[in-house]
PDB file of C-alpha atoms in Angstrom:
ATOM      1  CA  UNK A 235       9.103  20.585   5.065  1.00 67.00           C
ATOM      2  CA  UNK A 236       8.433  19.040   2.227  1.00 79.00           C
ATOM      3  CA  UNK A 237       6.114  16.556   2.226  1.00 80.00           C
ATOM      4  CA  UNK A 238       5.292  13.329   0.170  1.00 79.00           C
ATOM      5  CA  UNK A 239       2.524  12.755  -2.378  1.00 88.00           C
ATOM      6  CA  UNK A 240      -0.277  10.813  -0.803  1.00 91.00           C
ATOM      7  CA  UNK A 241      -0.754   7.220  -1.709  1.00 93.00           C
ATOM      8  CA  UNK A 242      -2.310   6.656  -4.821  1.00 94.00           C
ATOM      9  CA  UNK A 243      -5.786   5.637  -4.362  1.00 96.00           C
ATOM     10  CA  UNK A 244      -7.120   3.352  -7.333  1.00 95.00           C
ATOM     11  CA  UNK A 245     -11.236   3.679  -8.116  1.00 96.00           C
ATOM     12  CA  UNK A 246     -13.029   0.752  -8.890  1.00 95.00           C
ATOM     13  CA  UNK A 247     -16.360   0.001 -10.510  1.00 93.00           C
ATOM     14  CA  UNK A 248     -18.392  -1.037  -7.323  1.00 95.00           C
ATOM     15  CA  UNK A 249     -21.731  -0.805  -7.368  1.00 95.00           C
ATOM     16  CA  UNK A 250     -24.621  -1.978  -5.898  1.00 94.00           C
ATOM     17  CA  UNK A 251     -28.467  -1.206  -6.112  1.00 96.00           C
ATOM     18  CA  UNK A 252     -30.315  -0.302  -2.569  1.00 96.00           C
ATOM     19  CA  UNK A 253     -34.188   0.507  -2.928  1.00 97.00           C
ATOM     20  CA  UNK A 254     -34.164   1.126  -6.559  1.00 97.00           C
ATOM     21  CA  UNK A 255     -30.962   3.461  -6.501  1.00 97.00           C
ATOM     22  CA  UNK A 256     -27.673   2.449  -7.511  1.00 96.00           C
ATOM     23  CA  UNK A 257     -24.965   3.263  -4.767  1.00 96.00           C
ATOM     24  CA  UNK A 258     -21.033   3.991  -6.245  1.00 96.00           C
ATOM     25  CA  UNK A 259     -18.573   2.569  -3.984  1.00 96.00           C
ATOM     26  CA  UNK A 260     -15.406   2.965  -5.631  1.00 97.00           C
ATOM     27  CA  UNK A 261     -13.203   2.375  -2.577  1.00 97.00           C
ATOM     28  CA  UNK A 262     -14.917  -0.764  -1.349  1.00 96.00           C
ATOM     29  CA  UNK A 263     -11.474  -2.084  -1.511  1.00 97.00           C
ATOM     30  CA  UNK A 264      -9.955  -0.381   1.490  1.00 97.00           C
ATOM     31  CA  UNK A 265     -12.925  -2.014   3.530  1.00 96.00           C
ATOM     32  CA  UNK A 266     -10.839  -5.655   3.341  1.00 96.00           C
ATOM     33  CA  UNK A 267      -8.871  -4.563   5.922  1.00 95.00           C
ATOM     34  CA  UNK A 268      -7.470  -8.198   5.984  1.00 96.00           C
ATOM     35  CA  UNK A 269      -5.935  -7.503   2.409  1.00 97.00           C
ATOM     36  CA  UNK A 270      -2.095  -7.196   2.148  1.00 97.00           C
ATOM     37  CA  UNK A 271      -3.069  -4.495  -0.590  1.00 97.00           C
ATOM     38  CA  UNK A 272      -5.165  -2.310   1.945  1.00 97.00           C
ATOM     39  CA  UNK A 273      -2.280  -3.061   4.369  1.00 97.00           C
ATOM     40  CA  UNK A 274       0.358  -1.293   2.268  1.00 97.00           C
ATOM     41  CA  UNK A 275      -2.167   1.564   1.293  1.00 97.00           C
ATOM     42  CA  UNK A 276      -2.668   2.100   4.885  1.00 97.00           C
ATOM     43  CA  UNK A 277       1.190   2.297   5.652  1.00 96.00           C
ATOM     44  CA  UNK A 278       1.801   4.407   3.201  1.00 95.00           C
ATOM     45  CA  UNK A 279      -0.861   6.943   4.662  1.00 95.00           C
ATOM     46  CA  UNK A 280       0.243   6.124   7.965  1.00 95.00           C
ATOM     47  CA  UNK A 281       3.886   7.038   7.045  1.00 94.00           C
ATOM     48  CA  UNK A 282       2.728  10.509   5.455  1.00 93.00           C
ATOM     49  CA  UNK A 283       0.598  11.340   8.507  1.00 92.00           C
ATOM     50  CA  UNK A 284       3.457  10.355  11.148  1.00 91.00           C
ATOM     51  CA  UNK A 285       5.726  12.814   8.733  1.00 90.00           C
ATOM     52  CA  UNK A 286       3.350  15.900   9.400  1.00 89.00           C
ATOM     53  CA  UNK A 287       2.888  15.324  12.897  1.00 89.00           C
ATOM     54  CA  UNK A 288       6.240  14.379  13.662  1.00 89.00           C
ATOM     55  CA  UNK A 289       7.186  18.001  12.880  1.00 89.00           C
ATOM     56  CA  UNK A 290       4.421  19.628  15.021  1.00 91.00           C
ATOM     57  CA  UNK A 291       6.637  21.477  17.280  1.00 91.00           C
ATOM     58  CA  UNK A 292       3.331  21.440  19.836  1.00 93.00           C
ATOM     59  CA  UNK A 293       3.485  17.861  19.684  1.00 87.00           C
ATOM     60  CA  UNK A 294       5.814  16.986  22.576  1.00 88.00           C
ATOM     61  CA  UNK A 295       3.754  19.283  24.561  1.00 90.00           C
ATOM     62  CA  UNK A 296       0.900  17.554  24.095  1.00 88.00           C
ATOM     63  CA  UNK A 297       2.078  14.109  24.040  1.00 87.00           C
ATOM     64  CA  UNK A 298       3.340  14.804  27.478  1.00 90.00           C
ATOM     65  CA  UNK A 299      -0.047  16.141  28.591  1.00 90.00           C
ATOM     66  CA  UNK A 300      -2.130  12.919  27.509  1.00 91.00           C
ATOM     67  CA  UNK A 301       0.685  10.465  28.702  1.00 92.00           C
ATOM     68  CA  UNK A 302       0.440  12.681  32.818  1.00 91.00           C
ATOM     69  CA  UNK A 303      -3.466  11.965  32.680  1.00 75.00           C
TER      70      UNK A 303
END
Protein backbone atom coordinates (compact mmCIF):
# COMPACT_ATOMS: atom_id res chain seq x y z
CA UNK A 1 0.00 0.00 0.00
CA UNK A 2 1.25 2.99 -0.63
CA UNK A 3 0.44 5.57 1.42
CA UNK A 4 0.13 9.47 1.24
CA UNK A 5 2.47 12.12 2.63
CA UNK A 6 1.05 13.53 5.81
CA UNK A 7 -0.42 16.97 5.80
CA UNK A 8 1.93 19.59 5.86
CA UNK A 9 2.09 21.10 9.19
CA UNK A 10 3.19 24.92 9.08
CA UNK A 11 5.29 26.26 12.47
CA UNK A 12 4.57 29.48 13.71
CA UNK A 13 6.33 31.91 16.02
CA UNK A 14 4.09 31.49 19.20
CA UNK A 15 5.35 32.27 22.20
CA UNK A 16 4.52 33.16 25.43
CA UNK A 17 6.40 33.76 28.82
CA UNK A 18 5.07 31.58 32.02
CA UNK A 19 7.09 32.24 35.38
CA UNK A 20 10.04 33.80 33.81
CA UNK A 21 10.43 31.05 30.97
CA UNK A 22 9.43 31.49 27.55
CA UNK A 23 7.13 28.55 26.30
CA UNK A 24 7.35 27.71 22.12
CA UNK A 25 4.06 26.86 20.85
CA UNK A 26 4.44 26.59 17.29
CA UNK A 27 1.19 24.71 16.60
CA UNK A 28 -1.09 26.94 18.63
CA UNK A 29 -2.93 27.09 15.43
CA UNK A 30 -4.47 23.65 15.37
CA UNK A 31 -5.97 24.60 18.91
CA UNK A 32 -8.80 26.95 16.89
CA UNK A 33 -10.58 24.10 16.24
CA UNK A 34 -13.37 26.49 14.95
CA UNK A 35 -10.90 27.54 12.04
CA UNK A 36 -11.78 26.37 8.46
CA UNK A 37 -7.83 26.09 8.20
CA UNK A 38 -7.56 23.55 11.22
CA UNK A 39 -10.68 21.96 9.64
CA UNK A 40 -8.95 21.03 6.38
CA UNK A 41 -5.64 20.07 8.28
CA UNK A 42 -7.67 17.76 10.29
CA UNK A 43 -9.35 16.10 7.13
CA UNK A 44 -6.49 15.67 5.56
CA UNK A 45 -5.06 13.62 8.63
CA UNK A 46 -8.26 12.09 9.04
CA UNK A 47 -8.22 10.87 5.37
CA UNK A 48 -4.54 9.40 5.78
CA UNK A 49 -5.48 7.63 9.02
CA UNK A 50 -8.89 6.10 7.56
CA UNK A 51 -6.38 4.92 4.51
CA UNK A 52 -4.14 2.81 6.99
CA UNK A 53 -6.82 1.42 8.90
CA UNK A 54 -9.04 0.78 6.19
CA UNK A 55 -6.52 -1.86 5.05
CA UNK A 56 -6.11 -3.56 8.49
CA UNK A 57 -7.26 -6.89 7.48
CA UNK A 58 -8.01 -7.37 11.56
CA UNK A 59 -10.21 -4.55 11.31
CA UNK A 60 -13.56 -6.15 10.43
CA UNK A 61 -12.84 -8.48 13.18
CA UNK A 62 -12.67 -6.07 15.53
CA UNK A 63 -15.18 -3.69 14.39
CA UNK A 64 -17.58 -6.52 14.74
CA UNK A 65 -16.43 -7.24 18.30
CA UNK A 66 -17.01 -3.54 19.67
CA UNK A 67 -20.31 -3.10 17.60
CA UNK A 68 -21.75 -7.07 19.62
CA UNK A 69 -20.83 -5.34 23.08
Amino acid sequence: MRLAHPPVTPREEAVDVWHGERVIDPYRWLEDTGSERTRTWTDAQNARTRAVLDQLPQRRYFAQRLRDR
